[in-house]
mmCIF file of C-alpha atoms in Angstrom:
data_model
loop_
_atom_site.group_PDB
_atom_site.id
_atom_site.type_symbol
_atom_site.label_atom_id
_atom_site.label_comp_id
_atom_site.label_asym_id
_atom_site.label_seq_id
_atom_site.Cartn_x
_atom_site.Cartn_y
_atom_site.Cartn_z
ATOM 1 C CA UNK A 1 89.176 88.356 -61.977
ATOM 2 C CA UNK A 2 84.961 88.910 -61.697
ATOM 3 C CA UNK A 3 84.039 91.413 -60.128
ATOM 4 C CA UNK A 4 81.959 90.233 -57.232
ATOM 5 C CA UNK A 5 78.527 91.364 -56.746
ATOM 6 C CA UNK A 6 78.339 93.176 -53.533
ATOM 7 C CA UNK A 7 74.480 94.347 -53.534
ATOM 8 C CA UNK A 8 72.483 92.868 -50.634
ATOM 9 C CA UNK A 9 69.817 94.790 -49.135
ATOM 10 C CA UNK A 10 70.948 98.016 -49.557
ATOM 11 C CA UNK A 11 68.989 100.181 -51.858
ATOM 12 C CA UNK A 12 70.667 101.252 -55.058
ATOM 13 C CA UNK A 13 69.224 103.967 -57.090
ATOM 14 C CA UNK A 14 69.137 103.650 -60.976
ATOM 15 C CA UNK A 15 68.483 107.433 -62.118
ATOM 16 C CA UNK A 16 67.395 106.063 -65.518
ATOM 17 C CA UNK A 17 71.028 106.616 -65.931
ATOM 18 C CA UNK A 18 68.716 104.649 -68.562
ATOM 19 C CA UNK A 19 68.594 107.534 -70.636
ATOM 20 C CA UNK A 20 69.590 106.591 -73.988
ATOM 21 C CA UNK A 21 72.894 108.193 -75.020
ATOM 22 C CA UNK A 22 72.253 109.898 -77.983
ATOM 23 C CA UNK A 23 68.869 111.279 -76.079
ATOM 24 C CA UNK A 24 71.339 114.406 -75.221
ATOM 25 C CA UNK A 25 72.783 116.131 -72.293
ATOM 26 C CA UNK A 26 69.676 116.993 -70.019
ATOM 27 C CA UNK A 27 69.391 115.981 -66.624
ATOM 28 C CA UNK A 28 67.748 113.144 -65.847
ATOM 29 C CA UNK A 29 65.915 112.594 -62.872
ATOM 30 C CA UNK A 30 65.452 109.735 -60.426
ATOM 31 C CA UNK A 31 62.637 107.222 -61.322
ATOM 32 C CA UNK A 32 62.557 104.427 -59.321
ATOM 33 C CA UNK A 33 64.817 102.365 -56.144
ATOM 34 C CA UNK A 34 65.895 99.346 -56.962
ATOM 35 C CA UNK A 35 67.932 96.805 -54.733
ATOM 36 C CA UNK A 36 68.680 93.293 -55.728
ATOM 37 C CA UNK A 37 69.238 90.641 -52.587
ATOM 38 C CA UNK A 38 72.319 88.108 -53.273
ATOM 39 C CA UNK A 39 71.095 85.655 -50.465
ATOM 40 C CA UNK A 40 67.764 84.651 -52.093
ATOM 41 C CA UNK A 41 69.279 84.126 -55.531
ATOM 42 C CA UNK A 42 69.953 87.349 -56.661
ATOM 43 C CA UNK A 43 66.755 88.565 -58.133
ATOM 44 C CA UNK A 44 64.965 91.903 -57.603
ATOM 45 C CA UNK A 45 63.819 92.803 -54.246
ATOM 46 C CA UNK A 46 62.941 96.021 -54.104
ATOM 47 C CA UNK A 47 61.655 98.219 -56.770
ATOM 48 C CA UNK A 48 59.530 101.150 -55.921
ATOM 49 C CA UNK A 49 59.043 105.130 -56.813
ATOM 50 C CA UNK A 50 61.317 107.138 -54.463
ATOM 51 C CA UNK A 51 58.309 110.236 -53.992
ATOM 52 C CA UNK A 52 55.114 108.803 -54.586
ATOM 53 C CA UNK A 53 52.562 106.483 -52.509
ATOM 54 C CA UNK A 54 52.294 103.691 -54.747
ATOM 55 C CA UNK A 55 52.590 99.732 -54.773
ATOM 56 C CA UNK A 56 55.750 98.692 -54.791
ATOM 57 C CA UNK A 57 57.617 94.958 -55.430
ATOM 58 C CA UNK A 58 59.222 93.598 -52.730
ATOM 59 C CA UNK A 59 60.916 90.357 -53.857
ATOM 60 C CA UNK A 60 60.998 88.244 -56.709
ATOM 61 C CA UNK A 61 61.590 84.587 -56.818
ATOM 62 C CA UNK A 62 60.887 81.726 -59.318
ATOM 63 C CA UNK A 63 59.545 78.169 -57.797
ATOM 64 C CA UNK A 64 58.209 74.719 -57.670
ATOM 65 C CA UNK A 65 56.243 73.157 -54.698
ATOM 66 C CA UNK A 66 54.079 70.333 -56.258
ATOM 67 C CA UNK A 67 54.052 67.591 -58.473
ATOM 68 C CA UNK A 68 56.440 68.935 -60.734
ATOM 69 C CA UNK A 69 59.478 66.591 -59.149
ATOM 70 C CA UNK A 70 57.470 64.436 -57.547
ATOM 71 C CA UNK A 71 53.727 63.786 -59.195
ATOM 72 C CA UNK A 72 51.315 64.511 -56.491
ATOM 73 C CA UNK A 73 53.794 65.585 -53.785
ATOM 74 C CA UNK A 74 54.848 68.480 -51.936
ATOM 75 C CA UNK A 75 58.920 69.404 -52.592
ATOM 76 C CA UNK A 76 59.641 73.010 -52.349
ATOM 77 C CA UNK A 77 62.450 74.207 -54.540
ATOM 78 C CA UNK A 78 63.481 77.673 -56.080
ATOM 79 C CA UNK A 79 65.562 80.251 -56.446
ATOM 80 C CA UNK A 80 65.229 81.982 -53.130
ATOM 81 C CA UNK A 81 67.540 78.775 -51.883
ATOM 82 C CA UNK A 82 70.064 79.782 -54.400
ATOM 83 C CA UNK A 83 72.731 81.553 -52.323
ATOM 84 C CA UNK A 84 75.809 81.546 -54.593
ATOM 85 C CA UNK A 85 74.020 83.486 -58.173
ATOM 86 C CA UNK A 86 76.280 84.712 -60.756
ATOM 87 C CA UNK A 87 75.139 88.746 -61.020
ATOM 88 C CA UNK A 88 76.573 90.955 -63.969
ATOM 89 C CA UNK A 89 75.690 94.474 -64.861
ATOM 90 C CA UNK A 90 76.785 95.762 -68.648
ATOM 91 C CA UNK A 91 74.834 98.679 -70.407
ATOM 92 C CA UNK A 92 73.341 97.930 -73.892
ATOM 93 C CA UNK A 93 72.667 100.832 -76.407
ATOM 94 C CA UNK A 94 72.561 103.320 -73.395
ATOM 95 C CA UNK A 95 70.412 101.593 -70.867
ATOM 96 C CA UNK A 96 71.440 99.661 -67.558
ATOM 97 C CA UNK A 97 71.469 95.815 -67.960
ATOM 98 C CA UNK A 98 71.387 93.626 -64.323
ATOM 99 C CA UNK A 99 71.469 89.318 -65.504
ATOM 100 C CA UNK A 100 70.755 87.247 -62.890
ATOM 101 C CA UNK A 101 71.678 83.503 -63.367
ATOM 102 C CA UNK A 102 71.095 80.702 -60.498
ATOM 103 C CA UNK A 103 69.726 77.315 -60.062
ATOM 104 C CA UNK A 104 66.232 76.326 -58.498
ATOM 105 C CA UNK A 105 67.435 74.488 -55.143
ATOM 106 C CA UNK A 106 66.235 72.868 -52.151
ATOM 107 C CA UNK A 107 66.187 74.188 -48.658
ATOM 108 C CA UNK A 108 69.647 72.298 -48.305
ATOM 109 C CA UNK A 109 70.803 74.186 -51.079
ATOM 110 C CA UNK A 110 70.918 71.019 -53.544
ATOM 111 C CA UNK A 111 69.816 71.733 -57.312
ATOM 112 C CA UNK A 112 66.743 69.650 -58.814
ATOM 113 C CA UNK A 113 67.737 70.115 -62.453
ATOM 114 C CA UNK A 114 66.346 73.936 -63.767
ATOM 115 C CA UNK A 115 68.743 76.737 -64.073
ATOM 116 C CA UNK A 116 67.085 80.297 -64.234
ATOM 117 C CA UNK A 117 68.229 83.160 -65.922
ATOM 118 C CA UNK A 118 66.559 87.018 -65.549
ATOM 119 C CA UNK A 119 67.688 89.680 -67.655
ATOM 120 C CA UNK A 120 66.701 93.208 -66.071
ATOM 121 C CA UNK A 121 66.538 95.957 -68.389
ATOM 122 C CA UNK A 122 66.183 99.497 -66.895
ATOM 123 C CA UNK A 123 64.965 101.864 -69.783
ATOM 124 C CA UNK A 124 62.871 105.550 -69.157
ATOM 125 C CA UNK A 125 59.423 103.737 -68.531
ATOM 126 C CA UNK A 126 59.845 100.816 -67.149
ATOM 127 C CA UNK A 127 61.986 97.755 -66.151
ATOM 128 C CA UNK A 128 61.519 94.600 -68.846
ATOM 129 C CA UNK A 129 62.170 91.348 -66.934
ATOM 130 C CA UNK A 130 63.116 88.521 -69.269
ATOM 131 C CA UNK A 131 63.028 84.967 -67.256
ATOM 132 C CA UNK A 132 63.918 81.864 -68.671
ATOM 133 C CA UNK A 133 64.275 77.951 -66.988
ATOM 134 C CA UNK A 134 66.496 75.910 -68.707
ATOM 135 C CA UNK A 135 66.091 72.078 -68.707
ATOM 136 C CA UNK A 136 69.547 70.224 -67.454
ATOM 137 C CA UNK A 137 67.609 66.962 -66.815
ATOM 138 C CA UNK A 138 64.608 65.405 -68.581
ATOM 139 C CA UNK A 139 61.762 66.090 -66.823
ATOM 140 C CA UNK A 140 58.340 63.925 -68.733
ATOM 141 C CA UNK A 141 55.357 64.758 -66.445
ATOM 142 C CA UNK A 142 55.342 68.167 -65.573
ATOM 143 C CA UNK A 143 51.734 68.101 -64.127
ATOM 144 C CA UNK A 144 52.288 70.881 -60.925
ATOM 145 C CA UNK A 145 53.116 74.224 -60.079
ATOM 146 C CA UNK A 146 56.022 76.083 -61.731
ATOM 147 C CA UNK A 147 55.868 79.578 -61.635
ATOM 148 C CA UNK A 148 57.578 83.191 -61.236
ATOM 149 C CA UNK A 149 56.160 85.261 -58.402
ATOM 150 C CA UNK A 150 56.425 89.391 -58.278
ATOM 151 C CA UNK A 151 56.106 90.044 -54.525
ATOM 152 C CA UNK A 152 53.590 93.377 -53.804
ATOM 153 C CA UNK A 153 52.847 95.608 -51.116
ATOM 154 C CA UNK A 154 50.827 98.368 -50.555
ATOM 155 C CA UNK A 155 47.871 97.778 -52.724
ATOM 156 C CA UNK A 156 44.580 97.064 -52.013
ATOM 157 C CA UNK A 157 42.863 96.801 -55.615
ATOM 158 C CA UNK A 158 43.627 94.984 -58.444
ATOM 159 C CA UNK A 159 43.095 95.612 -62.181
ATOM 160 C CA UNK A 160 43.493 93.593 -65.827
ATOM 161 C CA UNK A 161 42.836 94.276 -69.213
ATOM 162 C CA UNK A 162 41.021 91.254 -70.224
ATOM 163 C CA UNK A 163 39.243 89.632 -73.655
ATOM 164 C CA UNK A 164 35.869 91.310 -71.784
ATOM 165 C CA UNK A 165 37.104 94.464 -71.049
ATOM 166 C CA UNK A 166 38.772 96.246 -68.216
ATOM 167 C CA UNK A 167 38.236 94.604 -64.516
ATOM 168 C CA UNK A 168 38.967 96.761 -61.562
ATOM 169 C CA UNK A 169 38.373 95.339 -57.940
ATOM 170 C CA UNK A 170 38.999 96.017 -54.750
ATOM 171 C CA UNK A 171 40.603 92.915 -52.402
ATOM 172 C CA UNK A 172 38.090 91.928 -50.156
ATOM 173 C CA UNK A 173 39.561 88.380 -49.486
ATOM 174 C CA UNK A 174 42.729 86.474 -49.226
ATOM 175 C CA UNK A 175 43.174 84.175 -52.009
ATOM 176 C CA UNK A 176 43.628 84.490 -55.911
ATOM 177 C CA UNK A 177 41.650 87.619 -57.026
ATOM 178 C CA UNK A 178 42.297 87.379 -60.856
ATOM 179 C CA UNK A 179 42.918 84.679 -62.746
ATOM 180 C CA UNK A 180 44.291 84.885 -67.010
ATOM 181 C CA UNK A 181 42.472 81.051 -67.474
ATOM 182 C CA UNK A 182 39.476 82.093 -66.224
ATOM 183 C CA UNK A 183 39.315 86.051 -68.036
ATOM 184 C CA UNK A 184 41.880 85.500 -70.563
ATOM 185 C CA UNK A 185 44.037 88.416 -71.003
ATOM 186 C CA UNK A 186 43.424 90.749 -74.071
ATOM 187 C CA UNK A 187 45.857 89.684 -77.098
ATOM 188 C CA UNK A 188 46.759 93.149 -78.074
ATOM 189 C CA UNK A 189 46.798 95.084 -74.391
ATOM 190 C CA UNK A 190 47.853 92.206 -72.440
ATOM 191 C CA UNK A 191 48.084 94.354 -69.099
ATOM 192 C CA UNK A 192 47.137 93.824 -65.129
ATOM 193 C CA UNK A 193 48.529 94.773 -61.902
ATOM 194 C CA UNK A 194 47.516 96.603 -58.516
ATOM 195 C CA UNK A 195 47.096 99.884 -57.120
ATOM 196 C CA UNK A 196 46.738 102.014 -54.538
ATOM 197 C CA UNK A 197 43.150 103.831 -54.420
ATOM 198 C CA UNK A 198 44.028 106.673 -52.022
ATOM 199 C CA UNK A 199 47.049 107.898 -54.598
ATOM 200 C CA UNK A 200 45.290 106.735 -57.817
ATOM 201 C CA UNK A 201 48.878 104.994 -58.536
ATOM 202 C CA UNK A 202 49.119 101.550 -60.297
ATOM 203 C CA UNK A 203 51.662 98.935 -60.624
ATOM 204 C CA UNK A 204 51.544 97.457 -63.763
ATOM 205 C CA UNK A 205 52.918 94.162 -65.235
ATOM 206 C CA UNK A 206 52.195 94.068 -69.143
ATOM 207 C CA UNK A 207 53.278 90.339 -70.655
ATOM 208 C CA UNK A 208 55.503 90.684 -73.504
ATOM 209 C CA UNK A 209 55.949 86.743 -74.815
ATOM 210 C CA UNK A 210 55.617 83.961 -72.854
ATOM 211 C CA UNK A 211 57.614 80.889 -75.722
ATOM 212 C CA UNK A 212 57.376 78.524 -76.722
ATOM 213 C CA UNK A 213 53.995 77.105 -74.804
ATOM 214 C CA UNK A 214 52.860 80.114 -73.341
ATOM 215 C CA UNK A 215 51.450 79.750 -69.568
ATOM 216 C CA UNK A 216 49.022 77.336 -67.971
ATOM 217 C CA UNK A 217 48.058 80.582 -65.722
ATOM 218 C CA UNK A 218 48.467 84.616 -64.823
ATOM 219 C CA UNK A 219 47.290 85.621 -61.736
ATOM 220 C CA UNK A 220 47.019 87.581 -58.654
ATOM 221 C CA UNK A 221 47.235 86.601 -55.169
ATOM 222 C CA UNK A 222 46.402 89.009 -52.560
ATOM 223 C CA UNK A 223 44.887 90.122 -49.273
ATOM 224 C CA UNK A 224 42.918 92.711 -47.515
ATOM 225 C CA UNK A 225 45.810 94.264 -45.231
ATOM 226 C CA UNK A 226 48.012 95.166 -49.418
ATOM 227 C CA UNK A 227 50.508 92.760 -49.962
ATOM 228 C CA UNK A 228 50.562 89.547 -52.600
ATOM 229 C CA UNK A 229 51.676 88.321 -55.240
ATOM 230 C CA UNK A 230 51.472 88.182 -59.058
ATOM 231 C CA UNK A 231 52.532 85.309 -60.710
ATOM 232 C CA UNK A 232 53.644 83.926 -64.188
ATOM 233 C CA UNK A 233 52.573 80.318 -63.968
ATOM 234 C CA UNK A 234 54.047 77.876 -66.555
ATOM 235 C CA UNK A 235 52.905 75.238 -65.082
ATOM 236 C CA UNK A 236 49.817 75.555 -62.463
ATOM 237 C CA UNK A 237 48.150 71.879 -62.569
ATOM 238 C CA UNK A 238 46.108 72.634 -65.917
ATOM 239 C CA UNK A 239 48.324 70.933 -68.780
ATOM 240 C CA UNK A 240 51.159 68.238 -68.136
ATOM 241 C CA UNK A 241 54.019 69.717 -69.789
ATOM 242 C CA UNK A 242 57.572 68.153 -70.139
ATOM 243 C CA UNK A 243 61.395 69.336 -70.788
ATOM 244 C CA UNK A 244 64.381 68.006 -72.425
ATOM 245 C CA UNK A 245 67.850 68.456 -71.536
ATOM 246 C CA UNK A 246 68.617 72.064 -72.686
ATOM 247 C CA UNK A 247 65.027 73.069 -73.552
ATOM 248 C CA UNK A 248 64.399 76.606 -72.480
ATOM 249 C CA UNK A 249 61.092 78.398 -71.198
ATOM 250 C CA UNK A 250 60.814 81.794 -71.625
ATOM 251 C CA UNK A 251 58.688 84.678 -70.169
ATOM 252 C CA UNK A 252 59.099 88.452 -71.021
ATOM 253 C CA UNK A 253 56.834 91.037 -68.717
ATOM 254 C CA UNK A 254 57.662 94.894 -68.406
ATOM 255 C CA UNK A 255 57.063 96.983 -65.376
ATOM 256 C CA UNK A 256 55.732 100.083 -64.979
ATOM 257 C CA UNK A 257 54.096 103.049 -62.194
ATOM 258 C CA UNK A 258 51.414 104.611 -63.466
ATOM 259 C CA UNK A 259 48.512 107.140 -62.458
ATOM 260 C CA UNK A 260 44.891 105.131 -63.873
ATOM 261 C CA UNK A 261 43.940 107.983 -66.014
ATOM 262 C CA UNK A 262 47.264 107.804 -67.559
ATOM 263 C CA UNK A 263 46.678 103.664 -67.986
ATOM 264 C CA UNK A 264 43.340 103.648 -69.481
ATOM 265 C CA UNK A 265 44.768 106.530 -72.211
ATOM 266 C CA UNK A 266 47.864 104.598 -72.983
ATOM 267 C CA UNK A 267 45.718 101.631 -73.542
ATOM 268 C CA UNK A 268 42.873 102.573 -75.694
#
């Protein structure tokens, strides 16, 4: 019988418990809370460091809301309508493992034809999200928005590691503060996030792969007040794409807390 997945909002703590196995017996210490939330498709919604003021992520959810089901209209449909996601937790070669695996639904809970998987690995340094949409329709015009979306709080700059150089900023306005098709992200230090400037702490997202198209977009949505969003945009009204049955989109992005002295060194 499966185990069922009992985590809602309660915060679980993964003591990087992550420590690989044949590391030794030393203590390890707490790094980060985690929680996942079932009701809203399973997928993280709370990750943050347990003693330091720093951003955290405060939900995660992948989405459509135009054009891609309907050219030109507005139809809403992801996975935080997804209220029945299969969760399993396994450790691979001494590090935690959560998969999340759901469908992209409509407020009435009805499916439009994507399923979504997200791997969460836990290691010593980070958490590496691997998301992938799977096709179980044909979809031809995929001229919209189609995207994964990292929920933030407490953060009122933003940074990125770009083709130019480094960009640091502090979020003056509400709307989309950086933007990867407009300062393309560097090839070999593919990194941005957010921070906090009164604890020097960052949050920061560094994209792994994005196969077998890449993305239309990367970017950052925030406001003024700390909270936003970052998102991983397959599809965000640049190209028309299109899926067959069983095609697969994949994005891989690791997580990380960091101090910006301790960035800009790791980076160079």
């Amino acid at each position: 019988m499966r185990r069922r997945w009992t985590l809602t909002v309660a915060l679980v703590l993964f003591a990087a418990l992550s420590l690989a196995i044949d590391r030794g017996p030393e203590p390890v210490q707490p790094r980060w809370l985690v929680s996942f939330q079932r009701q809203s498709g399973g997928l993280l919604s709370l990750l943050r460091l347990p003693d330091f003021e720093a951003p955290k992520i405060n939900g995660m959810a992948i989405y459509t809301d135009w054009g891609i089901l309907k050219p030109y209209q507005y139809e809403p449909v992801g996975s935080q309508n997804e209220n029945e996601p299969k969760v399993s937790e396994l450790t691979s070669e001494g590090w935690k493992v959560v998969i999340v695996e759901g469908q992209l639904k409509d407020r009435q809970g009805q499916p439009c034809g994507l399923k979504y998987r997200v791997v969460h690995r836990f290691t010593i340094d980070g958490v590496i999200l691997e998301i992938s949409l799977v096709s179980e329709r044909v979809f031809k015009s995929m001229h919209g928005f189609l995207a994964a979306m990292l929920n933030f709080s407490d953060a009122t700059e933003w940074f990125a590691c770009t083709r130019k150089g480094w960009l640091f900023a502090e979020t003056l306005h509400d709307g989309r503060v950086f933007q990867s098709v407009h300062e393309p992200l560097d090839n070999n230090k593919p990194v941005l996030g957010v921070a906090n400037p009164r604890t020097g702490w960052g949050l920061v997202l560094t994209l792994e792969d994005a196969s077998p198209n890449g993305l239309d977009n990367v970017f950052i949505h925030a406001n003024p007040k700390g909270s936003g969003g970052i998102f991983l945009a397959w599809c965000d009204g640049i190209t028309t794409r299109e899926m067959n049955v069983g095609e697969e989109w994949r994005v891989s992005v690791k997580l990380s807390f960091s101090r910006f002295d301790e960035l800009l060194d790791a980076t160079e």
